[in-house]
Coordinates of C-alpha atoms and ligand atoms in Angstrom, one line a residue:
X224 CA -115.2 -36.8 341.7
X225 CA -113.2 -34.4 339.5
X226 CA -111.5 -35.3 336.0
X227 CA -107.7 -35.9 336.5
X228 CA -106.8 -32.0 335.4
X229 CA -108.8 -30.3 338.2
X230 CA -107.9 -32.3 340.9
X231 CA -104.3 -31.5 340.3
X232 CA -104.8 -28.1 341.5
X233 CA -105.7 -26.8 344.7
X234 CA -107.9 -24.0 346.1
X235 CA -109.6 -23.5 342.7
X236 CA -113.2 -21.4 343.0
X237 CA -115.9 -24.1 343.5
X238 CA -117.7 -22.3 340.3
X239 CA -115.0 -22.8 338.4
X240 CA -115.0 -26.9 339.2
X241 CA -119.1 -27.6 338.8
X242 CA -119.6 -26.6 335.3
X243 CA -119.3 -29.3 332.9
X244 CA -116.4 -28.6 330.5
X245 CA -117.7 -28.7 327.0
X246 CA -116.1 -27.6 323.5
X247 CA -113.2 -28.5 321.7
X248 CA -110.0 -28.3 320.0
X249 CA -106.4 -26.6 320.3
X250 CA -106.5 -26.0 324.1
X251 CA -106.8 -29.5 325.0
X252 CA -109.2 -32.0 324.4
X253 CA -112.7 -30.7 326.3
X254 CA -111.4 -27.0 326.5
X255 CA -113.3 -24.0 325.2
X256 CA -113.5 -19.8 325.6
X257 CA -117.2 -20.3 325.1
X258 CA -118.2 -21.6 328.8
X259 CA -116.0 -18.9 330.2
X260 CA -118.4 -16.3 328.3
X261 CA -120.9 -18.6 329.4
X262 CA -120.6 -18.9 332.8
X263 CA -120.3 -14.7 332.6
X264 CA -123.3 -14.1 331.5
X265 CA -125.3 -16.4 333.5
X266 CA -123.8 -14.9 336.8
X267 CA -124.6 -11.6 335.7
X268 CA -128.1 -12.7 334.6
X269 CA -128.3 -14.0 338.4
X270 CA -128.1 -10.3 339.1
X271 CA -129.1 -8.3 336.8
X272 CA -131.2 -7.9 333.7
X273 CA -129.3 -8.1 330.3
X274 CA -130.6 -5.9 327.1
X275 CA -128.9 -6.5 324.4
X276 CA -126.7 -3.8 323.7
X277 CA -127.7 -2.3 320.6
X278 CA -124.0 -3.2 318.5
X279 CA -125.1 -6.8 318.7
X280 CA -127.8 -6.5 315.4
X281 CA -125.1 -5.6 313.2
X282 CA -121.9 -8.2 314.8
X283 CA -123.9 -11.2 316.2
X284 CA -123.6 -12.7 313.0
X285 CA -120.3 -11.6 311.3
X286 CA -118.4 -14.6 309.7
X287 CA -114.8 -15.3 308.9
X288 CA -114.0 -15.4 304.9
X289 CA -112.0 -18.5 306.0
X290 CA -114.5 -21.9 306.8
X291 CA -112.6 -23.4 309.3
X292 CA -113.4 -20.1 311.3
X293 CA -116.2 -19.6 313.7
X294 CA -116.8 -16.0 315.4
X295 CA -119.1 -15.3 317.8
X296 CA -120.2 -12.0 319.3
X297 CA -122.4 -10.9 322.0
X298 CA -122.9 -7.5 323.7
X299 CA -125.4 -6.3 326.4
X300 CA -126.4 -3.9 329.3
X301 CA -127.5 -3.5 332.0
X302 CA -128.6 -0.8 334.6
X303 CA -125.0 -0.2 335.7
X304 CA -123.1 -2.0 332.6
X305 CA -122.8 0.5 329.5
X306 CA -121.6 -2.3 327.3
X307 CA -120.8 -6.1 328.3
X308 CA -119.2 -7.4 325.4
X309 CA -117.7 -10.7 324.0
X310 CA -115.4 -12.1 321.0
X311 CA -114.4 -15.4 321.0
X312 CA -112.8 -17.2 317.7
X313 CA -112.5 -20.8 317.3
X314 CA -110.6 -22.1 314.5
X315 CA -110.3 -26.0 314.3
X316 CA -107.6 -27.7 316.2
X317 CA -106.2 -23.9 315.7
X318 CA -106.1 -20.7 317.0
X319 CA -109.0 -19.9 320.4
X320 CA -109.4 -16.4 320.9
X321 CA -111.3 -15.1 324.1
X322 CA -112.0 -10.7 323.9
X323 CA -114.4 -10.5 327.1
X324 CA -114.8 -7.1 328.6
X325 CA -117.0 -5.2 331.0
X326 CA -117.1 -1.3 331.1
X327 CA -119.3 0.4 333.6
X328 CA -121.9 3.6 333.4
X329 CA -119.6 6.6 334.0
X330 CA -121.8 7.0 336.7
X331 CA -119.7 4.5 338.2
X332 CA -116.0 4.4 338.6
X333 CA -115.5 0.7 338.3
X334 CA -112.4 -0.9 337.0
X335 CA -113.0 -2.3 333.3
X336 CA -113.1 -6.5 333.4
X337 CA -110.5 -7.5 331.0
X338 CA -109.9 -10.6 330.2
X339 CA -107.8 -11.5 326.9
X340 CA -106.8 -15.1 326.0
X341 CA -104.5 -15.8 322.1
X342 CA -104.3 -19.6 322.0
X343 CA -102.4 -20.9 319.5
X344 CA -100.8 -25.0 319.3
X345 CA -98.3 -23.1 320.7
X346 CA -99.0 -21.1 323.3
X347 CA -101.7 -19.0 324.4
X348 CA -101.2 -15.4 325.5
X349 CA -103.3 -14.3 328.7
X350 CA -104.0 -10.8 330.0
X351 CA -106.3 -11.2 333.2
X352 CA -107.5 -7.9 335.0
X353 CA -109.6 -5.5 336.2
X354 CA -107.7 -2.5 334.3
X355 CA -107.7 0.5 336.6
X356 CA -110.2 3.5 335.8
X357 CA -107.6 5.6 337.7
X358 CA -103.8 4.9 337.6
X359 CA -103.0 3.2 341.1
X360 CA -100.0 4.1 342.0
X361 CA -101.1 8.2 341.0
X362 CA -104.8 7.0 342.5
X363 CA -104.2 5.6 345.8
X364 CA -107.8 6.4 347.1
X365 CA -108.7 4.3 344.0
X366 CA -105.9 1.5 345.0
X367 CA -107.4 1.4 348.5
X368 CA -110.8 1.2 346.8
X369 CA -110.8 -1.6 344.7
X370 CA -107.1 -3.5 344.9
X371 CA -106.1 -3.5 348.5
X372 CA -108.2 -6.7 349.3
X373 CA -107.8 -8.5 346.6
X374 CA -103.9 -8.5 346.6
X375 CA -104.5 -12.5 348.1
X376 CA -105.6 -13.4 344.5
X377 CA -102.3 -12.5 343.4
X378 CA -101.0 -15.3 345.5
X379 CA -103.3 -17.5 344.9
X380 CA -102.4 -17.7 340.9
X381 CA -98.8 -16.8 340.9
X382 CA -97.5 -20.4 340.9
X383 CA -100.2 -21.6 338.0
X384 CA -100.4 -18.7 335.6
X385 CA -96.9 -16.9 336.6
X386 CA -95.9 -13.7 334.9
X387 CA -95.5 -14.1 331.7
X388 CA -92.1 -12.4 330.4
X389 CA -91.5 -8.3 329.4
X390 CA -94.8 -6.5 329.1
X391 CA -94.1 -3.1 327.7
X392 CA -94.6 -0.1 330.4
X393 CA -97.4 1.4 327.3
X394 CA -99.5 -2.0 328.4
X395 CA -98.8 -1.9 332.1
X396 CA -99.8 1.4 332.8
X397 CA -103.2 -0.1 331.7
X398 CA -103.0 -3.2 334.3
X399 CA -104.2 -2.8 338.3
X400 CA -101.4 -4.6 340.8
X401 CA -103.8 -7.9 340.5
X402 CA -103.4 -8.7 336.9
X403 CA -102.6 -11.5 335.5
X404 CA -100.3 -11.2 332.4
X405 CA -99.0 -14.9 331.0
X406 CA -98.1 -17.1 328.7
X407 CA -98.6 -20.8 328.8
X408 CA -98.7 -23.5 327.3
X409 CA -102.2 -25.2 326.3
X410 CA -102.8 -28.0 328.7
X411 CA -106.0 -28.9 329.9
X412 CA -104.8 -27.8 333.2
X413 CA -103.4 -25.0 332.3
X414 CA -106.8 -24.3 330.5
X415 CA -108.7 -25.0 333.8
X416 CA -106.3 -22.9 335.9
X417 CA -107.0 -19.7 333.7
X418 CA -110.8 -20.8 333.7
X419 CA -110.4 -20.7 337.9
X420 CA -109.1 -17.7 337.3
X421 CA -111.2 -15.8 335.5
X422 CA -114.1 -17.2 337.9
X423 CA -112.5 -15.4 340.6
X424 CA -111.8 -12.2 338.6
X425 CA -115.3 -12.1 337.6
X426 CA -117.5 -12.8 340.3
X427 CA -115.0 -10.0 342.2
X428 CA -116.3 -7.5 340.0
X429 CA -119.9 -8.7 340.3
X430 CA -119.7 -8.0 343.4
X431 CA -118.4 -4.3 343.2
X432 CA -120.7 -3.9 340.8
X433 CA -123.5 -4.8 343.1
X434 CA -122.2 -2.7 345.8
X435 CA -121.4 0.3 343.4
X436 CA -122.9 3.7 344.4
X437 CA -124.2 5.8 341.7
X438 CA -122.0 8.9 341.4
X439 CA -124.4 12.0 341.3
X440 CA -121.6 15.0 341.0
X441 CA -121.5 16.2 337.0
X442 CA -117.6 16.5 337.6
X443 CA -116.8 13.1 338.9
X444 CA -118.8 11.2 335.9
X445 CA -117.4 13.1 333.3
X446 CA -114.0 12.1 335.0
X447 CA -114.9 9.0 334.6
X448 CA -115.9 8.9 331.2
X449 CA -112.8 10.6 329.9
X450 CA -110.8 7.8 331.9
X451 CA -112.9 5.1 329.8
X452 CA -112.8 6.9 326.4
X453 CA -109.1 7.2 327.0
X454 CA -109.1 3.4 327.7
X455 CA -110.9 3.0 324.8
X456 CA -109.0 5.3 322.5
X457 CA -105.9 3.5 323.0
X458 CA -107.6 -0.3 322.8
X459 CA -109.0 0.8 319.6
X460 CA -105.5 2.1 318.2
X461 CA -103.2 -0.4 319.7
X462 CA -105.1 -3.3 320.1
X463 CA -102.3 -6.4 319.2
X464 CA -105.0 -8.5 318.1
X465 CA -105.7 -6.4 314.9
X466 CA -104.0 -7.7 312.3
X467 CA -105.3 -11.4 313.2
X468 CA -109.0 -9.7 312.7
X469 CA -107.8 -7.9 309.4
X470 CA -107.0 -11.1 308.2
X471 CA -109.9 -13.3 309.0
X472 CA -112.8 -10.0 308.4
X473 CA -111.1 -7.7 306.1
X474 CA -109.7 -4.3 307.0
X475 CA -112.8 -2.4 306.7
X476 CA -114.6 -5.1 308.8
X477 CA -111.7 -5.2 311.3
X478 CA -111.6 -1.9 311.8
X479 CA -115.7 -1.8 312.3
X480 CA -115.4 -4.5 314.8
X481 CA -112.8 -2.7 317.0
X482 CA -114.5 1.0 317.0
X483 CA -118.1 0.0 316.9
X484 CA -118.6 -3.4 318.9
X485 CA -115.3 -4.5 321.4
X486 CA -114.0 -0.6 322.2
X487 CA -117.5 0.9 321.4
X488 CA -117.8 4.4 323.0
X489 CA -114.6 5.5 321.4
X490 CA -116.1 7.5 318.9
X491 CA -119.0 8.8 321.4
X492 CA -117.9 9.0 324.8
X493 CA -115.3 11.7 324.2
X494 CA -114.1 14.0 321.7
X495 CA -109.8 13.9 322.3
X496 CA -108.2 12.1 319.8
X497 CA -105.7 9.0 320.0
X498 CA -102.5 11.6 319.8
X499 CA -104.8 14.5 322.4
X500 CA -104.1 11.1 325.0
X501 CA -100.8 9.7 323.8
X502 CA -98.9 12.7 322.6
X503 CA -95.5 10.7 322.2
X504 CA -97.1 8.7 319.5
X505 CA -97.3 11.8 317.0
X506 CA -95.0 11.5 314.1
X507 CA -93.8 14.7 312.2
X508 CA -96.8 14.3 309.5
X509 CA -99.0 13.9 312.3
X510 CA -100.0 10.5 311.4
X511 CA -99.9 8.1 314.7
X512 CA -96.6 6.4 314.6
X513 CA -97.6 2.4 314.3
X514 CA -95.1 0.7 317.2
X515 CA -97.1 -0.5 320.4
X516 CA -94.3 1.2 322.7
X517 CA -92.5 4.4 322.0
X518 CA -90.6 4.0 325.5
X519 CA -88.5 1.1 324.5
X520 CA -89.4 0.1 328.4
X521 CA -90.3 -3.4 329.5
X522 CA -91.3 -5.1 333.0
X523 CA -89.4 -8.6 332.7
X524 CA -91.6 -9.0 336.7
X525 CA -94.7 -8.2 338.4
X526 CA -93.6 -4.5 339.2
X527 CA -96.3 -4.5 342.5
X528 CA -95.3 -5.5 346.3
X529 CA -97.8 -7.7 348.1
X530 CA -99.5 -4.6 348.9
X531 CA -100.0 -3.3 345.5
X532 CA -97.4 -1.0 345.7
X533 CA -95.5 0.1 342.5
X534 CA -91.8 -1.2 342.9
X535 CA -91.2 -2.0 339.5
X536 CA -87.8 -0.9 337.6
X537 CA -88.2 -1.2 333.8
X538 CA -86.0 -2.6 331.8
X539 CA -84.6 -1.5 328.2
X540 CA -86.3 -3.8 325.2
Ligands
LIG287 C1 -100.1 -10.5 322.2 N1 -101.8 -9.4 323.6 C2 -100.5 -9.7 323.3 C3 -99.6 -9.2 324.3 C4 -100.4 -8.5 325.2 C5 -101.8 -8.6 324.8 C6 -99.9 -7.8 326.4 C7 -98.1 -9.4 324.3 C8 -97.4 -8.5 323.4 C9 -97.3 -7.1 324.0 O1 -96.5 -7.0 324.9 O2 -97.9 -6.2 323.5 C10 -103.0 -8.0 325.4 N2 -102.2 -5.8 325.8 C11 -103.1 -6.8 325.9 C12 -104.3 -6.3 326.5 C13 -104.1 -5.0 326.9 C14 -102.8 -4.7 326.5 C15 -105.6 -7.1 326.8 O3 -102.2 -3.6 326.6 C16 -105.0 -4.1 327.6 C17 -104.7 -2.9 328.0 N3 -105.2 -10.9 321.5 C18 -106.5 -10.5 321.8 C19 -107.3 -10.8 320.7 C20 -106.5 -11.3 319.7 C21 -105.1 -11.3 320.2 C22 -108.8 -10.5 320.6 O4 -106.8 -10.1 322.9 C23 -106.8 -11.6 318.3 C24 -108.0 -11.3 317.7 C25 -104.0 -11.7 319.5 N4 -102.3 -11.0 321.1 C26 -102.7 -11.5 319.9 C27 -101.5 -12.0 319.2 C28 -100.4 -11.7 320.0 C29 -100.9 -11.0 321.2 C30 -101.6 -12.6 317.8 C31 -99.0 -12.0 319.7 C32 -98.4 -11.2 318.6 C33 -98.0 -9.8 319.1 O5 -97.4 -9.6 320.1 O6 -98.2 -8.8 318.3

């Protein structure tokens, strides 16, 4: 027996169908970020050992100055996770937020788990992914690596969480051929379909993690690292859920939260700065020019082939 809103849907990962939906408010009744954080950690506690990562003493309990507002915060590691770390906000019958990330050792050149949900009544605002260490259309060893047999999951969700309108070429050069960029409405089942989702996404990079190969050559890690400081550098700066944080923490809290707990490692893996990365950025006083995309470009359409390949034309706007 499954409740009316799963059994709508075919083909959706069996974990995603035997835990007991729980929660509530503004994604439809019985819908909530917190079991897909959840249902995370437990898997990952199936395989590993979690240590609190040592950002969680000072964030676990950071409140909202508004009381309808409810943040939670959790980081960890574990022998081959450098930080495991998740956000969620729940405001009543409001906005759901879901930050949940997963960034590797550089002794491993895993993709980062990224998955990024803004609900509002509205709408809710999904980026799905396992963001590319390496660019994959530049990488192709790394495309073959990781991407290549997943490209079915691309089919599998392109029908329930479809593309979700122009992402700007600044974001996509962030996003691997199997992400999942959309915007829905909140339903229960569009709820459960993300949730199905972002089952998949995550047991697929349990499983590289599990099968991941320490590096051992000095060059190759710090390559590594400088790819995930990079990442971070520009999460940290461009991040479009900042000004939503700078309201509900405070500026100085906001901008705590983003360098020291969800894009932690920015100020320690590396030493380049935001404008050393993105150069274009730079404005004449050498301040970093605010805007999200200095190209003006946009991908209105997934931009990869069924093979992962790169076949995307950009758009102005
Ligand atoms: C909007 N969030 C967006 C958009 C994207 C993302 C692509 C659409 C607008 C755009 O094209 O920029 C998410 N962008 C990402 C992610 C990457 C990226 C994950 O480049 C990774 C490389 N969103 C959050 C959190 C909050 C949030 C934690 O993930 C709030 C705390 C809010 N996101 C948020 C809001 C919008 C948004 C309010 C709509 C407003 C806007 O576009 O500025």
């Amino acid at each position: 027996f499954f409740p009316p809103c799963l059994s709508a849907l075919p083909k959706l990962h069996p974990l995603a169908l035997t835990t007991e939906m729980s929660g509530g408010g503004g994604l439809g009744s019985g819908c909530s970020y917190q079991k897909f954080v959840h249902f995370a950690l437990e898997q990952t506690r199936h395989r590993s050992t979690l240590v609190p990562h040592p950002s969680q003493e000072k964030f676990r309990f950071i409140k909202a100055n508004e009381d309808n507002t409810v943040l939670n915060a959790l980081s960890f590691s574990t022998s081959k996770i450098r930080l495991l770390r998740s956000l969620t906000i729940e405001q009543k019958n409001s906005v759901q937020v879901l930050d949940f990330a997963a960034f590797s050792r550089p002794e491993y050149d895993l993709p980062i788990f990224c998955a990024n949900a803004f609900s509002s009544p509205a709408r809710s605002i999904v980026v799905l992914d396992l963001n590319p260490l390496y660019d994959t259309t530049e990488h192709k060893d790394y495309r073959e690596k990781y991407y290549r047999a997943l490209m079915p999951l691309v089919h599998k969700y392109s029908e329930l969480l479809p593309w979700g309108g122009k992402i700007t070429s600044e974001s996509l050069r962030f996003f691997s051929p199997i992400v999942i960029w959309t915007v829905f409405e909140p339903s229960e089942a569009n709820h459960q379909a993300l949730y199905s989702a972002f089952v998949d996404y995550y047991m697929v990079w349990l499983e590289f993690m599990d099968g991941a190969v320490r590096e051992s050559s000095k060059e190759k890690i710090d390559r590594n690292r400088e790819a995930q400081h990079k990442y971070l550098t520009w999460r940290a700066e461009k991040d479009p859920g900042y000004p939503l944080l700078k309201k509900l923490i405070g500026e100085s809290g906001a901008k705590d939260l983003v360098r020291e707990f969800l894009f932690e490692g920015v100020g320690s893996l590396g030493t380049k700065s935001f404008l050393e990365y993105f150069a274009e950025y730079a404005q004449e006083d050498g301040t970093v020019n605010k805007k999200r995309s200095m190209a003006g470009k946009s991908f209105g359409t997934r931009p990869w082939d069924a093979h992962g390949l790169f076949v995307g034309d950009a758009v102005d706007g």
